[in-house]
Short mmCIF file of C-alpha atoms and ligand atoms in Angstrom, two decimals:
data_model
loop_
_atom_site.label_atom_id
_atom_site.label_comp_id
_atom_site.label_asym_id
_atom_site.label_seq_id
_atom_site.Cartn_x
_atom_site.Cartn_y
_atom_site.Cartn_z
CA MET A 166 57.38 35.45 -34.42
CA SER A 167 54.82 34.49 -31.99
CA THR A 168 56.08 31.14 -30.48
CA PHE A 169 54.13 28.24 -28.84
CA TYR A 170 55.18 26.12 -26.16
CA ASN A 171 53.13 23.16 -25.36
CA LEU A 172 51.61 22.94 -21.64
CA LYS A 173 49.97 19.40 -19.27
CA VAL A 174 46.14 19.64 -19.05
CA ILE A 175 46.55 19.39 -14.85
CA ASP A 176 42.67 20.15 -13.75
CA VAL A 177 39.35 19.98 -16.15
CA VAL A 178 36.46 21.74 -14.20
CA GLN A 179 32.58 21.43 -15.94
CA GLU A 180 31.95 24.32 -13.96
CA THR A 181 28.30 25.31 -16.53
CA SER A 182 26.72 22.09 -18.36
CA GLU A 183 27.67 24.98 -20.92
CA SER A 184 31.65 25.53 -19.30
CA VAL A 185 34.12 23.93 -18.42
CA VAL A 186 37.54 25.69 -16.55
CA ILE A 187 40.49 24.08 -17.58
CA ALA A 188 44.06 25.02 -16.29
CA PHE A 189 47.42 24.54 -17.33
CA ASP A 190 50.91 23.11 -15.39
CA VAL A 191 53.82 25.92 -16.04
CA PRO A 192 57.21 24.21 -16.11
CA TYR A 193 58.96 26.58 -13.64
CA GLU A 194 61.55 27.49 -16.81
CA LEU A 195 58.97 29.44 -18.46
CA TYR A 196 57.67 30.94 -15.75
CA GLU A 197 58.98 34.31 -17.00
CA THR A 198 58.10 33.34 -20.26
CA PHE A 199 54.08 32.56 -18.92
CA ASP A 200 54.02 36.03 -16.96
CA TYR A 201 50.90 37.48 -16.91
CA LYS A 202 48.58 40.91 -16.44
CA PRO A 203 45.61 39.46 -15.35
CA GLY A 204 42.80 40.68 -18.15
CA GLN A 205 45.39 39.54 -20.99
CA TYR A 206 45.15 36.42 -22.41
CA VAL A 207 46.35 32.95 -24.48
CA THR A 208 45.82 32.03 -27.99
CA LEU A 209 45.60 27.91 -28.05
CA LYS A 210 46.45 25.96 -31.16
CA PHE A 211 44.59 22.85 -31.58
CA ASN A 212 44.41 20.48 -35.28
CA ILE A 213 40.70 19.94 -36.32
CA ASN A 214 39.69 17.38 -38.76
CA GLY A 215 42.73 18.18 -40.48
CA GLU A 216 43.18 21.98 -39.90
CA GLU A 217 45.81 23.86 -37.90
CA VAL A 218 42.74 26.44 -35.77
CA ARG A 219 43.55 29.06 -33.15
CA ARG A 220 41.63 30.70 -30.85
CA SER A 221 41.96 33.07 -28.23
CA TYR A 222 41.41 32.50 -24.05
CA SER A 223 41.00 35.31 -21.15
CA LEU A 224 43.38 34.11 -18.60
CA CYS A 225 40.78 33.55 -15.56
CA SER A 226 43.13 32.98 -12.73
CA SER A 227 45.22 35.83 -11.05
CA PRO A 228 49.02 36.76 -11.59
CA VAL A 229 49.24 37.32 -8.25
CA LEU A 230 47.94 33.49 -6.98
CA GLU A 231 50.74 30.25 -6.41
CA GLU A 232 47.85 28.93 -8.90
CA PRO A 233 47.98 26.97 -12.40
CA LEU A 234 46.58 29.35 -15.13
CA ARG A 235 43.44 28.72 -15.85
CA ILE A 236 41.22 29.07 -18.82
CA GLY A 237 37.12 28.77 -18.26
CA VAL A 238 36.21 28.30 -21.69
CA LYS A 239 32.07 28.60 -22.70
CA ARG A 240 30.56 26.74 -25.94
CA VAL A 241 29.05 28.71 -29.14
CA LYS A 242 26.95 26.60 -30.92
CA ASP A 243 28.61 25.68 -33.66
CA GLY A 244 31.99 26.04 -32.83
CA LEU A 245 33.61 24.38 -33.52
CA VAL A 246 36.81 24.88 -31.10
CA SER A 247 34.59 25.62 -27.75
CA ASN A 248 33.16 23.02 -28.61
CA TYR A 249 36.44 20.36 -29.35
CA ILE A 250 37.63 21.85 -25.72
CA ASN A 251 34.82 21.18 -23.77
CA ASP A 252 33.60 17.58 -25.27
CA ASN A 253 37.53 16.01 -25.77
CA ILE A 254 40.39 18.12 -23.50
CA ARG A 255 40.98 16.18 -19.91
CA PRO A 256 43.85 16.23 -17.55
CA GLY A 257 47.28 14.87 -18.59
CA ASP A 258 46.17 16.49 -22.23
CA PHE A 259 49.38 18.44 -23.87
CA ILE A 260 47.82 22.31 -25.42
CA GLU A 261 50.42 24.40 -27.15
CA VAL A 262 50.13 27.30 -26.04
CA MET A 263 51.20 30.97 -27.05
CA PRO A 264 51.96 33.48 -23.47
CA ALA A 265 49.77 35.96 -22.83
CA ASP A 266 49.60 39.38 -24.74
CA GLY A 267 46.39 42.23 -24.50
CA ARG A 268 45.65 45.72 -24.06
CA PHE A 269 42.83 45.33 -21.79
CA TYR A 270 44.50 44.26 -18.42
CA ALA A 271 44.25 46.17 -15.09
CA ASP A 272 47.67 47.84 -13.49
CA VAL A 273 46.93 46.37 -10.34
CA LYS A 274 48.73 47.95 -7.51
CA LYS A 275 48.97 47.81 -3.51
CA SER A 276 48.95 51.42 -3.08
CA ASN A 277 46.31 52.57 -5.69
CA TYR A 278 43.48 53.16 -3.80
CA LYS A 279 39.98 53.14 -6.80
CA THR A 280 36.53 52.13 -7.52
CA TYR A 281 36.67 49.46 -10.23
CA TYR A 282 33.30 49.19 -12.09
CA LEU A 283 33.07 45.76 -13.56
CA PHE A 284 30.65 44.90 -15.91
CA ALA A 285 30.74 41.26 -17.61
CA ALA A 286 28.41 39.58 -19.45
CA GLY A 287 27.96 35.66 -20.10
CA SER A 288 31.93 33.81 -20.45
CA GLY A 289 32.75 37.90 -20.14
CA ILE A 290 34.22 37.14 -16.70
CA THR A 291 36.90 35.12 -17.12
CA PRO A 292 39.13 38.26 -17.68
CA ILE A 293 37.21 40.49 -15.31
CA LEU A 294 37.75 37.56 -12.56
CA SER A 295 41.13 38.06 -12.53
CA ILE A 296 40.91 42.21 -12.35
CA LEU A 297 38.68 41.30 -9.67
CA ARG A 298 40.81 39.37 -7.41
CA THR A 299 43.19 40.48 -8.72
CA VAL A 300 42.15 43.27 -6.71
CA LEU A 301 40.99 42.66 -4.25
CA VAL A 302 43.95 40.28 -2.66
CA THR A 303 46.67 43.02 -3.79
CA GLU A 304 44.72 46.80 -3.10
CA GLU A 305 43.64 46.64 0.26
CA ARG A 306 42.00 50.19 0.20
CA SER A 307 40.36 50.04 -2.80
CA TYR A 308 36.27 49.35 -3.77
CA VAL A 309 34.89 46.83 -6.58
CA TYR A 310 31.52 47.39 -7.64
CA MET A 311 30.76 44.55 -10.55
CA PHE A 312 27.07 44.33 -12.92
CA TYR A 313 27.37 40.18 -14.30
CA GLY A 314 24.82 39.08 -16.92
CA ASN A 315 23.89 35.57 -18.03
CA LYS A 316 20.61 33.85 -19.51
CA SER A 317 19.78 32.39 -16.46
CA GLU A 318 20.90 31.28 -12.80
CA GLU A 319 22.54 27.68 -14.10
CA THR A 320 24.62 29.68 -17.18
CA ILE A 321 26.51 31.74 -14.31
CA MET A 322 30.10 31.08 -15.20
CA PHE A 323 32.43 30.99 -11.19
CA LYS A 324 28.96 31.35 -8.99
CA LYS A 325 31.15 29.86 -6.46
CA GLU A 326 33.70 31.63 -6.65
CA LEU A 327 31.98 34.64 -6.85
CA ASP A 328 29.79 34.04 -3.23
CA THR A 329 33.38 33.45 -1.01
CA LEU A 330 34.87 35.70 -2.88
CA LEU A 331 31.81 38.29 -1.30
CA GLN A 332 32.39 36.55 2.29
CA ASP A 333 35.26 37.15 1.88
CA TYR A 334 35.98 40.39 0.38
CA GLY A 335 32.47 41.37 1.43
CA ASP A 336 33.26 45.49 2.69
CA ARG A 337 34.86 46.04 -0.54
CA PHE A 338 33.65 44.42 -3.21
CA ILE A 339 29.76 44.13 -4.35
CA LEU A 340 28.32 41.92 -6.90
CA GLU A 341 24.19 42.67 -8.09
CA HIS A 342 23.76 39.73 -10.50
CA THR A 343 21.20 40.42 -14.27
CA LEU A 344 19.46 37.27 -15.31
CA SER A 345 17.74 37.98 -18.59
CA ARG A 346 15.98 34.26 -19.02
CA PRO A 347 16.05 32.52 -15.50
CA LYS A 348 15.33 28.69 -16.59
CA ALA A 349 12.13 27.90 -15.27
CA LYS A 350 9.71 29.46 -13.16
CA TRP A 351 11.64 32.94 -13.29
CA SER A 352 7.98 33.44 -10.74
CA ASP A 353 9.85 30.48 -7.69
CA LEU A 354 13.35 32.73 -8.41
CA TRP A 355 12.00 36.50 -7.78
CA ASN A 356 10.59 35.00 -5.15
CA THR A 357 12.97 33.16 -3.18
CA LYS A 358 15.57 35.28 -4.16
CA GLN A 359 14.93 38.52 -4.94
CA GLU A 360 17.44 40.59 -3.21
CA GLU A 361 19.94 37.89 -5.69
CA TYR A 362 18.98 38.31 -9.25
CA ARG A 363 17.75 42.20 -11.18
CA LYS A 364 15.35 40.72 -14.29
CA GLY A 365 16.56 42.19 -17.53
CA ARG A 366 20.08 42.22 -19.84
CA VAL A 367 22.90 44.33 -18.89
CA ASP A 368 22.21 47.16 -20.96
CA GLU A 369 21.98 51.29 -21.14
CA LYS A 370 18.96 51.15 -18.65
CA SER A 371 20.30 48.77 -15.74
CA ILE A 372 23.85 49.77 -16.23
CA THR A 373 22.45 53.44 -15.80
CA TRP A 374 20.24 51.81 -12.20
CA PHE A 375 23.52 49.99 -10.86
CA ILE A 376 26.09 53.30 -11.67
CA ASN A 377 23.00 55.14 -9.51
CA GLU A 378 22.69 52.88 -7.15
CA TYR A 379 26.22 52.63 -6.40
CA PRO A 380 28.02 55.90 -6.65
CA LEU A 381 32.12 56.65 -7.14
CA TYR A 382 34.28 55.68 -3.39
CA ALA A 383 37.63 56.68 -4.72
CA GLN A 384 37.26 59.50 -7.07
CA ASN A 385 39.69 57.84 -9.17
CA ALA A 386 37.47 55.64 -11.33
CA GLU A 387 38.53 52.65 -14.33
CA TYR A 388 35.67 51.15 -15.61
CA TYR A 389 36.35 47.46 -17.03
CA ILE A 390 34.06 45.67 -19.59
CA CYS A 391 33.55 42.45 -21.14
CA GLY A 392 30.69 40.70 -22.88
CA PRO A 393 29.28 40.07 -26.58
CA GLY A 394 29.57 43.41 -28.31
CA ALA A 395 25.63 44.72 -28.46
CA MET A 396 26.93 44.59 -23.92
CA ILE A 397 30.04 46.10 -24.80
CA ALA A 398 28.63 49.39 -26.80
CA ASN A 399 25.61 49.65 -24.15
CA THR A 400 27.37 49.68 -21.33
CA GLU A 401 29.55 52.52 -23.36
CA LYS A 402 26.74 54.57 -24.08
CA ALA A 403 25.67 54.31 -20.31
CA LEU A 404 28.66 55.75 -19.31
CA GLN A 405 29.00 58.39 -21.90
CA GLN A 406 26.49 59.39 -20.47
CA ILE A 407 27.31 60.21 -17.22
CA ASP A 408 30.72 61.36 -18.55
CA VAL A 409 32.86 59.32 -17.44
CA PRO A 410 35.85 59.39 -20.40
CA SER A 411 36.98 56.75 -23.10
CA SER A 412 40.53 56.67 -21.32
CA ARG A 413 38.40 55.75 -18.22
CA ILE A 414 36.60 52.89 -20.02
CA TYR A 415 38.91 49.37 -20.89
CA LYS A 416 36.53 47.24 -23.62
CA GLU A 417 36.88 43.92 -24.39
CA SER A 418 35.88 41.99 -27.11
CA PHE A 419 35.57 37.76 -27.63
CA GLY A 420 34.29 38.05 -31.18
CA GLY A 421 31.41 36.80 -31.41
CA LYS A 422 28.61 36.43 -33.86
CA VAL A 423 29.00 38.06 -37.38
CA VAL A 424 26.54 38.60 -40.57
CA GLN A 425 28.56 38.12 -42.73
CA GLN A 426 27.75 40.32 -46.17
CA GLU A 427 27.51 38.61 -49.24
CA VAL A 428 30.62 39.90 -51.33
CA ALA A 429 31.36 39.08 -54.91
CA ALA A 430 34.65 37.66 -53.60
CA ILE A 431 37.28 37.47 -56.46
CA ALA A 432 37.75 33.49 -56.51
CA ASN A 433 41.31 32.17 -57.23
CA ALA A 434 42.52 36.04 -57.19
CA ALA A 435 46.35 36.26 -57.31
CA LEU A 436 48.36 36.93 -53.60
CA ASN A 437 51.90 38.40 -53.91
CA ALA A 438 52.78 38.84 -49.41
CA ARG A 439 55.86 39.92 -48.16
CA LEU A 440 56.57 37.68 -45.36
CA ASN A 441 59.40 37.34 -42.33
CA GLY A 442 61.50 38.96 -45.51
CA LYS A 443 60.37 36.12 -47.90
CA SER A 444 58.21 36.79 -50.79
CA ILE A 445 54.86 34.79 -51.86
CA THR A 446 53.55 34.61 -54.64
CA THR A 447 49.56 32.01 -55.35
CA THR A 448 45.94 32.65 -55.26
CA ILE A 449 43.35 32.60 -53.14
CA PRO A 450 40.47 29.46 -53.17
CA GLN A 451 37.19 31.24 -53.72
CA GLY A 452 35.37 31.71 -50.19
CA LYS A 453 39.27 31.81 -48.21
CA THR A 454 41.30 35.13 -46.94
CA ILE A 455 44.46 35.60 -46.69
CA LEU A 456 45.34 33.98 -44.61
CA ARG A 457 43.19 30.89 -44.82
CA ALA A 458 45.47 31.29 -48.11
CA LEU A 459 48.99 31.87 -46.97
CA ILE A 460 47.92 28.48 -43.76
CA ASP A 461 47.04 26.34 -46.76
CA GLN A 462 50.27 27.15 -48.20
CA LYS A 463 52.43 26.02 -45.43
CA TYR A 464 53.21 28.99 -44.27
CA ASN A 465 53.58 30.95 -41.30
CA PRO A 466 51.01 34.28 -41.06
CA PRO A 467 50.87 35.79 -37.93
CA TYR A 468 48.25 35.42 -36.33
CA SER A 469 45.57 34.32 -33.07
CA CYS A 470 42.07 34.14 -32.56
CA GLU A 471 40.62 34.48 -36.61
CA GLY A 472 37.33 36.86 -35.04
CA GLY A 473 38.90 40.26 -35.87
CA VAL A 474 39.38 41.52 -32.54
CA CYS A 475 43.18 41.14 -31.89
CA SER A 476 44.88 42.22 -35.18
CA THR A 477 48.23 39.63 -34.63
CA CYS A 478 47.81 39.37 -38.53
CA LYS A 479 46.98 43.16 -39.65
CA CYS A 480 49.09 43.75 -42.73
CA LYS A 481 49.12 46.57 -45.01
CA LEU A 482 47.84 46.69 -48.02
CA LYS A 483 49.87 47.47 -51.17
CA GLU A 484 48.15 46.73 -54.07
CA GLY A 485 44.37 45.35 -54.74
CA LYS A 486 41.84 44.98 -53.44
CA VAL A 487 40.28 43.15 -50.39
CA HIS A 488 36.25 43.14 -48.25
CA MET A 489 37.44 42.10 -44.45
CA HIS A 490 34.27 40.76 -42.87
CA ASN A 491 35.25 42.37 -39.53
CA ASN A 492 36.56 44.51 -37.71
CA LEU A 493 36.66 45.18 -34.51
CA SER A 494 40.36 45.83 -33.97
CA LEU A 495 41.31 48.64 -36.55
CA ASP A 496 40.76 52.49 -35.63
CA GLU A 497 40.14 54.21 -38.90
CA GLU A 498 42.87 55.95 -39.34
CA GLU A 499 44.76 52.08 -39.13
CA VAL A 500 42.28 51.64 -42.41
CA ALA A 501 42.80 54.63 -44.17
CA ALA A 502 46.65 53.72 -44.13
CA GLY A 503 45.61 50.82 -45.85
CA TYR A 504 46.31 48.08 -42.72
CA ILE A 505 43.53 45.30 -42.70
CA LEU A 506 43.04 43.24 -40.33
CA SER A 507 45.01 39.58 -43.16
CA CYS A 508 42.25 37.02 -41.30
CA GLN A 509 38.63 38.45 -42.19
CA SER A 510 39.84 40.44 -45.81
CA VAL A 511 38.96 38.29 -48.64
CA PRO A 512 39.88 39.67 -52.82
CA MET A 513 37.80 41.88 -54.70
CA SER A 514 41.08 42.66 -57.45
CA ASP A 515 42.06 40.12 -59.52
CA LYS A 516 45.58 40.89 -57.22
CA VAL A 517 46.83 41.93 -54.19
CA THR A 518 49.89 42.77 -52.82
CA ILE A 519 49.70 42.67 -49.28
CA GLU A 520 52.84 43.66 -47.06
CA TYR A 521 53.55 42.24 -42.70
CA SER A 522 56.08 43.76 -40.69
C1 LIG B 807 41.09 38.14 -27.29
C2 LIG B 807 39.67 36.31 -26.83
C3 LIG B 807 39.28 36.41 -25.72
C4 LIG B 807 38.89 35.07 -25.31
N1 LIG B 807 38.10 34.76 -23.98
C5 LIG B 807 37.20 33.39 -24.04
C6 LIG B 807 36.88 33.42 -23.32
O1 LIG B 807 37.72 33.57 -22.03
N2 LIG B 807 36.62 31.83 -22.48
C7 LIG B 807 35.71 31.62 -23.78
O2 LIG B 807 34.55 30.47 -24.04
N3 LIG B 807 35.69 31.91 -25.25
C8 LIG B 807 37.00 33.45 -24.99
N4 LIG B 807 36.86 34.51 -26.49
C9 LIG B 807 36.12 33.49 -27.25
C10 LIG B 807 37.10 32.82 -27.93
O3 LIG B 807 38.64 32.68 -28.40
C11 LIG B 807 36.46 31.80 -29.87
O4 LIG B 807 35.88 32.88 -30.03
C12 LIG B 807 35.29 31.42 -29.14
O5 LIG B 807 35.22 30.47 -28.32
C13 LIG B 807 33.97 30.52 -30.12
O6 LIG B 807 35.16 29.12 -31.21
P1 LIG B 807 34.78 28.57 -32.27
O7 LIG B 807 35.72 28.15 -33.15
O8 LIG B 807 33.38 27.35 -30.87
O9 LIG B 807 33.86 29.69 -33.09
P2 LIG B 807 33.74 29.19 -34.20
O10 LIG B 807 33.89 27.49 -34.98
O11 LIG B 807 34.91 30.56 -34.60
O12 LIG B 807 32.26 30.35 -34.78
C14 LIG B 807 30.93 28.82 -35.29
C15 LIG B 807 30.49 30.24 -34.83
O13 LIG B 807 29.63 31.67 -33.73
C16 LIG B 807 30.11 32.65 -33.79
N5 LIG B 807 30.63 33.09 -32.86
C17 LIG B 807 32.35 33.52 -32.83
N6 LIG B 807 32.87 33.03 -31.83
C18 LIG B 807 31.63 32.96 -31.18
C19 LIG B 807 30.76 34.49 -29.44
N7 LIG B 807 32.03 34.50 -28.93
N8 LIG B 807 29.48 34.66 -28.94
C20 LIG B 807 28.49 33.51 -30.47
N9 LIG B 807 29.22 33.63 -31.56
C21 LIG B 807 29.98 32.88 -31.48
C22 LIG B 807 30.44 32.58 -35.01
O14 LIG B 807 30.45 33.87 -35.58
C23 LIG B 807 30.23 31.85 -36.05
O15 LIG B 807 29.61 31.70 -37.07
C24 LIG B 807 37.78 35.32 -27.24
C25 LIG B 807 37.96 35.41 -28.17
C26 LIG B 807 39.68 36.60 -28.03
C27 LIG B 807 38.99 37.71 -29.00
S1 LIG B 808 44.48 36.92 -35.90
FE1 LIG B 808 43.07 38.39 -34.42
S2 LIG B 808 43.04 39.57 -35.70
FE2 LIG B 808 42.65 38.54 -37.25
#
């Protein structure tokens, strides 16, 4: 069962015009509960316009430094929670936070001797920054090469922090920025800071350039990718082309824009659900997912991201048919075995029976 804790916001920093960084105070008695690995995320719960909503945010702080938990939240166009956080959250507020989770993390150890390749785009920097800082502080023999893509110079999150890390760890940390749409005059930026920025996206071509430019330092290499879906796919493809084994590639998706396929979901389909040892019978109103139908009826199904990414809402389809809008977490075997993401599933038959484990 997912437990939330009311944590106090102790700092809110306007990181760029589109993003804020929020720091939480974790009381001493919750230190262990909120322990985390670099790369993991926390889930926040809000009640906005009378509806309970949850979203996941990667921790950008480092677990090995004595510092508060921090998250960085970038506005998404028309996004409910990201804009709510950017517009409303102030120091002194309390937010319900679920402890850290996630399989995207680095196993950082003092004795490691590795080459880390870190690829980030936009707000995908958050878990990468946590990994970067933790590795630099802990693994004195490891080397980090990082490639970071943004639209323009103004939208680069954590620019100052990264510059400081470059100053402090320049002997084993290399960072290349790339900009896809420099805001004002690219020619000025190019002329004055030619060596600081590349032009273009984090794509197959630029990744291939990057890997050639910065060959392995230690043979033991790991590759971490976080950004929009296309960026992750392109980076993975470029790495596979140079025979990087997939066991060395770690990816985190933040979800993102879903082109919702028009499907003729059944209105008011009957839902039978087995949840927390109880049998529930209800209906799924038109346009609602199975998860939302249960939440609206004041049940407490498990979920975190509500974006098809984390699989917390996974359940087994025992009867009927559903359509999943988005599935970024279940693999083919799980789907073949009948598992579905309840946060993404709408009914395609008059009756649907599911079971949460
Ligand atoms: C594991 C995990 C970690 C995450 N970490 C971070 C983080 O550190 N920082 C951060 O800012 N966000 C992070 N996210 C994304 C975050 O959880 C929200 O999805 C994001 O803030 C948008 O929520 P929203 O309520 O504003 O948008 P919604 O109201 O949910 O969506 C509005 C519209 O925007 C689209 N959309 C939703 N998310 C995105 C997106 N990320 N990019 C582009 N379009 C989108 C939707 O498809 C929809 O069309 C993470 C997500 C996951 C799953
Ligand atoms: S709640 Fe994360 S995939 Fe459904």
